[in-house]
CSV table of C-alpha atoms in Angstrom, one decimal:
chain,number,residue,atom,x,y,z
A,1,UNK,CA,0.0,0.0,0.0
A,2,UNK,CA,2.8,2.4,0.8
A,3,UNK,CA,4.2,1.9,-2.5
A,4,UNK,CA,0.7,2.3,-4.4
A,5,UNK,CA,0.4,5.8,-2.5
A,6,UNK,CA,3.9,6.8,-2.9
A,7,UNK,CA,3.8,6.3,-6.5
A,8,UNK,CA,0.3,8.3,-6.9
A,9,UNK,CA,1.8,11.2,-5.2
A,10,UNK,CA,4.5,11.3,-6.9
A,11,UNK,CA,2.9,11.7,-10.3
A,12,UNK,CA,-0.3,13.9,-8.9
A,13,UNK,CA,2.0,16.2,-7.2
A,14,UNK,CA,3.9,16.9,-10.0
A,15,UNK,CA,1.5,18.1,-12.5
A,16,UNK,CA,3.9,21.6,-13.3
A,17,UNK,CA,6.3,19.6,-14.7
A,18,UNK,CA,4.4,17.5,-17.3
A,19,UNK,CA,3.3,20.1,-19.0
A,20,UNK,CA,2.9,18.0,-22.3
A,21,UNK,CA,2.0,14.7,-20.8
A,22,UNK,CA,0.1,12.3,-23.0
A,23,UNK,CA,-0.6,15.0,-25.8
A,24,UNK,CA,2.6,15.4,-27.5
A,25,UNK,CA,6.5,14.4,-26.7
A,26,UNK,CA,8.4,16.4,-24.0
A,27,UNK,CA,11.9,16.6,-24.3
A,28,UNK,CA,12.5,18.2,-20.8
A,29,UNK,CA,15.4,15.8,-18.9
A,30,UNK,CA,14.1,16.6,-15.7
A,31,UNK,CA,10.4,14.9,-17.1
A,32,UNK,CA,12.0,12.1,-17.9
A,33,UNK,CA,14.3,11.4,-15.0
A,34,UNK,CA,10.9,11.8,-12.9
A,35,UNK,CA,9.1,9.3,-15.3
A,36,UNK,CA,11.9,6.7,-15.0
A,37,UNK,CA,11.9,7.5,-11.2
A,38,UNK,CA,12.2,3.5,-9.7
A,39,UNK,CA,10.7,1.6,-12.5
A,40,UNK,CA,12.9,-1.3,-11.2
A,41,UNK,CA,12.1,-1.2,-7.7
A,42,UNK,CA,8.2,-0.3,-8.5
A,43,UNK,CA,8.2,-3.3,-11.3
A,44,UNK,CA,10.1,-5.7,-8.6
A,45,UNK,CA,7.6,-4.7,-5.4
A,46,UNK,CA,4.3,-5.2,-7.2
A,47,UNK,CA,5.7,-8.3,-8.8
A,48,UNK,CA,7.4,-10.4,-6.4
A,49,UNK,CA,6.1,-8.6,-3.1
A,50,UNK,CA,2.8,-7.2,-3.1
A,51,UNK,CA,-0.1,-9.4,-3.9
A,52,UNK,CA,-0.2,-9.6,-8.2
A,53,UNK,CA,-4.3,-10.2,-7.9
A,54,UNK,CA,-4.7,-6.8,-6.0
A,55,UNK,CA,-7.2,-4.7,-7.2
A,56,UNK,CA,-7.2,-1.1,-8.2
A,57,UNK,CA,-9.4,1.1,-5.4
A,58,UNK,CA,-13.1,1.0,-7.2
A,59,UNK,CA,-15.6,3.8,-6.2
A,60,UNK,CA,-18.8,4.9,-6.4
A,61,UNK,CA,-21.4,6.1,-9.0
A,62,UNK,CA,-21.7,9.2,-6.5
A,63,UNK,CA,-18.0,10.0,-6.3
A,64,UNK,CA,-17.7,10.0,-10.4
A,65,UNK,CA,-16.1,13.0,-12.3
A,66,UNK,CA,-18.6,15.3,-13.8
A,67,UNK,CA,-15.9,15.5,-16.7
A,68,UNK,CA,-13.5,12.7,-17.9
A,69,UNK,CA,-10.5,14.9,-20.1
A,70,UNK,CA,-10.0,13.1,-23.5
A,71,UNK,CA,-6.1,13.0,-24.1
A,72,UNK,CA,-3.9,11.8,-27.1
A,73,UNK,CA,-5.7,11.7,-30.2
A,74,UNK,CA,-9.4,11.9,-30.1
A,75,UNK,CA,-10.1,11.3,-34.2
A,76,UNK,CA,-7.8,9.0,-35.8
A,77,UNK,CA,-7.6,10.2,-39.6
A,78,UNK,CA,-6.7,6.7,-41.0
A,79,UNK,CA,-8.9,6.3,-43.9
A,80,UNK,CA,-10.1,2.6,-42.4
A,81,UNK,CA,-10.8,4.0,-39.7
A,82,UNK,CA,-12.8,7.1,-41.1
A,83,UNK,CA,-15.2,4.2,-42.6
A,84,UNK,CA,-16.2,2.4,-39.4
A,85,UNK,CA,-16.8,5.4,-38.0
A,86,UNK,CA,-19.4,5.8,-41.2
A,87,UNK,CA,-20.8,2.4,-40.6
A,88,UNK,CA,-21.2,2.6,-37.0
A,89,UNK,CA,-18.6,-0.1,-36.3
A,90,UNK,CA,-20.3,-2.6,-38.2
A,91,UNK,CA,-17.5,-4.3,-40.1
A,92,UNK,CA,-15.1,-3.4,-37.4
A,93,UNK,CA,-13.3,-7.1,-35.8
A,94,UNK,CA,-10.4,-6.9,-33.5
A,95,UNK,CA,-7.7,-9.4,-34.3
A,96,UNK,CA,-6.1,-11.5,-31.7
A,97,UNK,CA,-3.4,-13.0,-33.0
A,98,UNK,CA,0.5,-13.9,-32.5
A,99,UNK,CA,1.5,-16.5,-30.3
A,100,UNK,CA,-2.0,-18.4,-29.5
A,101,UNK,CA,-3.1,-21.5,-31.1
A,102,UNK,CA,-6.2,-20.1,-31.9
A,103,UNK,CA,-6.4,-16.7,-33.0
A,104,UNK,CA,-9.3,-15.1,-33.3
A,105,UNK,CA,-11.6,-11.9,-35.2
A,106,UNK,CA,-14.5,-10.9,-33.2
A,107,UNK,CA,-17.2,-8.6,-33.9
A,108,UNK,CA,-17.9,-5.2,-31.4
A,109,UNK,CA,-21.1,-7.1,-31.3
A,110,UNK,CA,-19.6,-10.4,-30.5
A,111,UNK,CA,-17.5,-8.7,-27.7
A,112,UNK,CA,-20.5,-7.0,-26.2
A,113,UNK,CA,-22.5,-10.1,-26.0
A,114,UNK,CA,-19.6,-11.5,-24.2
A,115,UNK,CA,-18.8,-12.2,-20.7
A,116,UNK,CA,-18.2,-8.4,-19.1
A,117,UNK,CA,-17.3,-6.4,-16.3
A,118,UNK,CA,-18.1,-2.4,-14.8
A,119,UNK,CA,-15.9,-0.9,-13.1
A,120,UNK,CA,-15.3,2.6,-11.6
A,121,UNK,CA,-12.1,3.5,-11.4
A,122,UNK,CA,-9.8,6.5,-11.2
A,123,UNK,CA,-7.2,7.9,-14.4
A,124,UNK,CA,-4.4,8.8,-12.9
A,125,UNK,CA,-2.4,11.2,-16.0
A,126,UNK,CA,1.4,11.6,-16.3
A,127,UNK,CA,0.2,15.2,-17.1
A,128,UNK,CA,-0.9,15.7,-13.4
A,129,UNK,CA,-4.9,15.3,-13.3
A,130,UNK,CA,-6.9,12.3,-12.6
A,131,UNK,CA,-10.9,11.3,-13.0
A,132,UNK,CA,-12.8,8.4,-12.1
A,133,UNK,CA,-15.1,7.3,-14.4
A,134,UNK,CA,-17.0,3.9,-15.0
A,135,UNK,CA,-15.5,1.4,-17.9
A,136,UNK,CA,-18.0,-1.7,-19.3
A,137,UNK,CA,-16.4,-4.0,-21.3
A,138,UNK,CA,-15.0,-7.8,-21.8
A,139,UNK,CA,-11.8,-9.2,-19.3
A,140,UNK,CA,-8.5,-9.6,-21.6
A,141,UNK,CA,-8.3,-12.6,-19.9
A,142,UNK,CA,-11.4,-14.1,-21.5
A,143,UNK,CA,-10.2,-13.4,-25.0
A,144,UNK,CA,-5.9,-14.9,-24.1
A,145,UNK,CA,-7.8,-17.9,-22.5
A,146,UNK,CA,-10.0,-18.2,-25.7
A,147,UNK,CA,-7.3,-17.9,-28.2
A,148,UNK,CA,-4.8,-20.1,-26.5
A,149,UNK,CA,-1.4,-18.5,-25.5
A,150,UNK,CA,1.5,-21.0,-26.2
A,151,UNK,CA,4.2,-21.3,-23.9
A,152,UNK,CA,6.4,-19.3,-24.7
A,153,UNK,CA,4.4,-16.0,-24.9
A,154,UNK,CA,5.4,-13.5,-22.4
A,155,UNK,CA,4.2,-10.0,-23.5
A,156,UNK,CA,0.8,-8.5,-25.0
A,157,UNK,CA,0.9,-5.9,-27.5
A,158,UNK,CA,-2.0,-3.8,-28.6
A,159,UNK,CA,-1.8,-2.1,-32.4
A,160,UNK,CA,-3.8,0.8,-32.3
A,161,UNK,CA,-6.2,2.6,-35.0
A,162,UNK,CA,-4.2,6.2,-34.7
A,163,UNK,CA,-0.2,7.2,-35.1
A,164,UNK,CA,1.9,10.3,-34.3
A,165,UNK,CA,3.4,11.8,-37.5
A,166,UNK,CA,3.2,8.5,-38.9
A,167,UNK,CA,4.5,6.6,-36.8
A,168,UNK,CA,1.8,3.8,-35.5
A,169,UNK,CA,0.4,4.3,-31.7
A,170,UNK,CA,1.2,0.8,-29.4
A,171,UNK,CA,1.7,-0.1,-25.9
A,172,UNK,CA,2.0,-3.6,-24.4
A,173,UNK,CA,2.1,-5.4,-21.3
A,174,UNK,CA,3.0,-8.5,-19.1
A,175,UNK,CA,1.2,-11.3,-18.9
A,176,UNK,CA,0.6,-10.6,-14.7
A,177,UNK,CA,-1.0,-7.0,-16.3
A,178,UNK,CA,-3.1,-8.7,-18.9
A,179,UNK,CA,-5.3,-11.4,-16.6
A,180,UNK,CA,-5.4,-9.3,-13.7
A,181,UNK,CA,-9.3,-9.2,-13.2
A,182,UNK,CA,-9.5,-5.3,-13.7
A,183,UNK,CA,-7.8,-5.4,-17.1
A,184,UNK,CA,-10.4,-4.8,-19.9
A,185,UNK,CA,-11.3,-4.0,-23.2
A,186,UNK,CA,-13.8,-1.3,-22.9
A,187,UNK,CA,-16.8,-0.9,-25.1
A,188,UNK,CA,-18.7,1.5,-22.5
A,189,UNK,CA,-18.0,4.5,-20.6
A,190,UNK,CA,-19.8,5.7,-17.8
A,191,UNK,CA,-23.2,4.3,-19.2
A,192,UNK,CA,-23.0,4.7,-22.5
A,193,UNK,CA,-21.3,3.4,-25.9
A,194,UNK,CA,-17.5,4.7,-25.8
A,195,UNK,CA,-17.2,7.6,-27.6
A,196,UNK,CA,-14.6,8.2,-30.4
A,197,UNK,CA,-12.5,10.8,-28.4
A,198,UNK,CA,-12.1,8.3,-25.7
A,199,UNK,CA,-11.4,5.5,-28.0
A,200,UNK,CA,-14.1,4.1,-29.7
A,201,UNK,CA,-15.1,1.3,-30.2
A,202,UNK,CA,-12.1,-0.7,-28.0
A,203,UNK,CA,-9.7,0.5,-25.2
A,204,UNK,CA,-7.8,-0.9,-23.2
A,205,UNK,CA,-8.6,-0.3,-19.5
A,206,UNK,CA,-5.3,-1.6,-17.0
A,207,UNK,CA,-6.2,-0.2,-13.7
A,208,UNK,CA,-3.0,-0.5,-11.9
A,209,UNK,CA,-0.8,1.5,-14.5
A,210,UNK,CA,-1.0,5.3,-15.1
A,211,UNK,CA,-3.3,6.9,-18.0
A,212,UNK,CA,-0.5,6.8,-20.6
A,213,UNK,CA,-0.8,2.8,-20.9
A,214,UNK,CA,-4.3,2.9,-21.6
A,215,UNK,CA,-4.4,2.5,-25.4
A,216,UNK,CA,-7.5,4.3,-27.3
A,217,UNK,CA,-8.5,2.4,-30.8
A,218,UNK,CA,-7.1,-0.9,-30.3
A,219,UNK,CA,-7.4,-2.9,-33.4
A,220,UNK,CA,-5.1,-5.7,-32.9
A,221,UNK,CA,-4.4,-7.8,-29.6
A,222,UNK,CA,-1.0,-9.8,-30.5
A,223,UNK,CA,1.0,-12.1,-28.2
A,224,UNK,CA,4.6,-12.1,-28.2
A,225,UNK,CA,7.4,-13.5,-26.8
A,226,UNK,CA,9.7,-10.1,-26.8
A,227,UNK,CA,9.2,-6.4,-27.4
A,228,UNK,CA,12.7,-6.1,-29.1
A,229,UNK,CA,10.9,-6.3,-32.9
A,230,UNK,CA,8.2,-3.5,-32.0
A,231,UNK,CA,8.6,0.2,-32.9
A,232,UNK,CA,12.1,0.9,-31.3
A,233,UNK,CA,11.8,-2.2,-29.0
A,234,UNK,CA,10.6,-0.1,-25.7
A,235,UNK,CA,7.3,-1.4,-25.9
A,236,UNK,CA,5.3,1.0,-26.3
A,237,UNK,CA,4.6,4.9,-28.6
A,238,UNK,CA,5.7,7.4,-25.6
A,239,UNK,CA,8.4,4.9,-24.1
A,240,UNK,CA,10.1,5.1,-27.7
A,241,UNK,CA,9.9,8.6,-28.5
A,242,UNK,CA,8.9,10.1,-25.2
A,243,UNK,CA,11.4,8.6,-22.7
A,244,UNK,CA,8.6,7.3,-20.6
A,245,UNK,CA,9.1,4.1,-18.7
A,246,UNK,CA,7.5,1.2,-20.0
A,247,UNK,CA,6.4,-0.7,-16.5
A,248,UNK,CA,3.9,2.7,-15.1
A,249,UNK,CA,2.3,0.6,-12.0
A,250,UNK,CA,1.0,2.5,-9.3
């Protein structure tokens, strides 16, 4: 617990500094000396001390933000994605594929109808605000379990619908991340159908890690065995061209 609260103040408090956050890449050293702030001893606590099922503090329809912020890209302009936003989603599948033995293409419908969870959490922001907000959708672990991880699968990666100048949005996780109860793939936000500015139609929801690893427009669910072959092999968009730290647990 000490750790969890240490970690929170540490990024609440320091809101002046990240002055560009999750919008656009700051070059500032002094950001990212405080982003890589004990990423080893925060990564080796919460997983080989603390308890790895733990969950995330949940709260109440009452204590909810009258306003969630929308962060990062809120309109992807790849043409693809441009057309299920014309069709509603209709012809929209995500792809979970890479090392499974049974990799699969699902429908938004086909994930709605399936097994799900609502949660209230709080979005914690490397740019120094948090919200809580309520998140519906299907437990990661449901799909990994469906598609079959092979053995030698260690990391899961999710391809995202926007990019940065080019350069395609990702972030990934462990495998301790990715069945933790409280990670989901949200279709719903606080109610309602997830809006495109929050991430329409799929995000990824991984309570225990700050706002940054919570990928909007996630197209593509792929299990690998290493992050060295992804984008510059940090694994993820703002820990290769940002200098943030790949393991954000808090």
């Amino acid at each position: 617990m000490t750790i969890e609260i240490n970690r929170r103040g540490l990024i609440t408090g320091a809101g002046g500094l990240f002055l560009a956050g999750c919008d656009r890449i700051n070059a500032s050293p002094n950001v990212q000396k405080l982003l890589r702030l004990g990423e080893g001893a925060t990564y080796s606590a919460q997983r080989i001390v603390a308890d790895r099922a733990a969950l995330a503090p949940e709260f109440t329809l009452a204590q909810m933000s009258p306003v969630f912020r929308t962060n990062g890209n809120t309109m992807p302009a790849a043409p693809d994605y441009q057309q299920h936003i014309a069709g509603n989603f209709a012809d929209w599948r995500l792809v979970v594929d890479g090392l499974v033995a049974r990799p699969l293409s699902l429908s938004l419908a086909q994930l709605r109808a399936a097994p799900h969870r609502t949660q209230i959490t709080r979005h914690d922001c490397v740019e120094g605000w948090s919200a809580i907000g309520q998140w519906t959708g299907t437990p990661l672990r449901l799909l990994l379990k469906q598609a079959g991880l092979r053995p030698n699968a260690r990391f899961i990666v999710f391809h995202c619908a926007d990019d940065f100048d080019g350069s395609p949005y990702y972030e990934s996780v462990d495998l301790i991340d990715a069945m933790h109860p409280q990670t989901i793939l949200a279709w719903g936000m606080n109610g309602q159908t997830l809006s495109v500015p929050h991430g329409a139609p799929l995000r990824l929801r991984v309570e225990r890690q700050l706002g940054y690893k919570h990928a909007k427009y996630v197209m593509r669910v792929e299990a690998v065995d290493s992050l060295a072959r992804l984008g510059l092999g940090k694994g993820g968009y703002w820990e290769d061209y940002g200098g943030y730290q790949w393991y954000a647990g808090i």
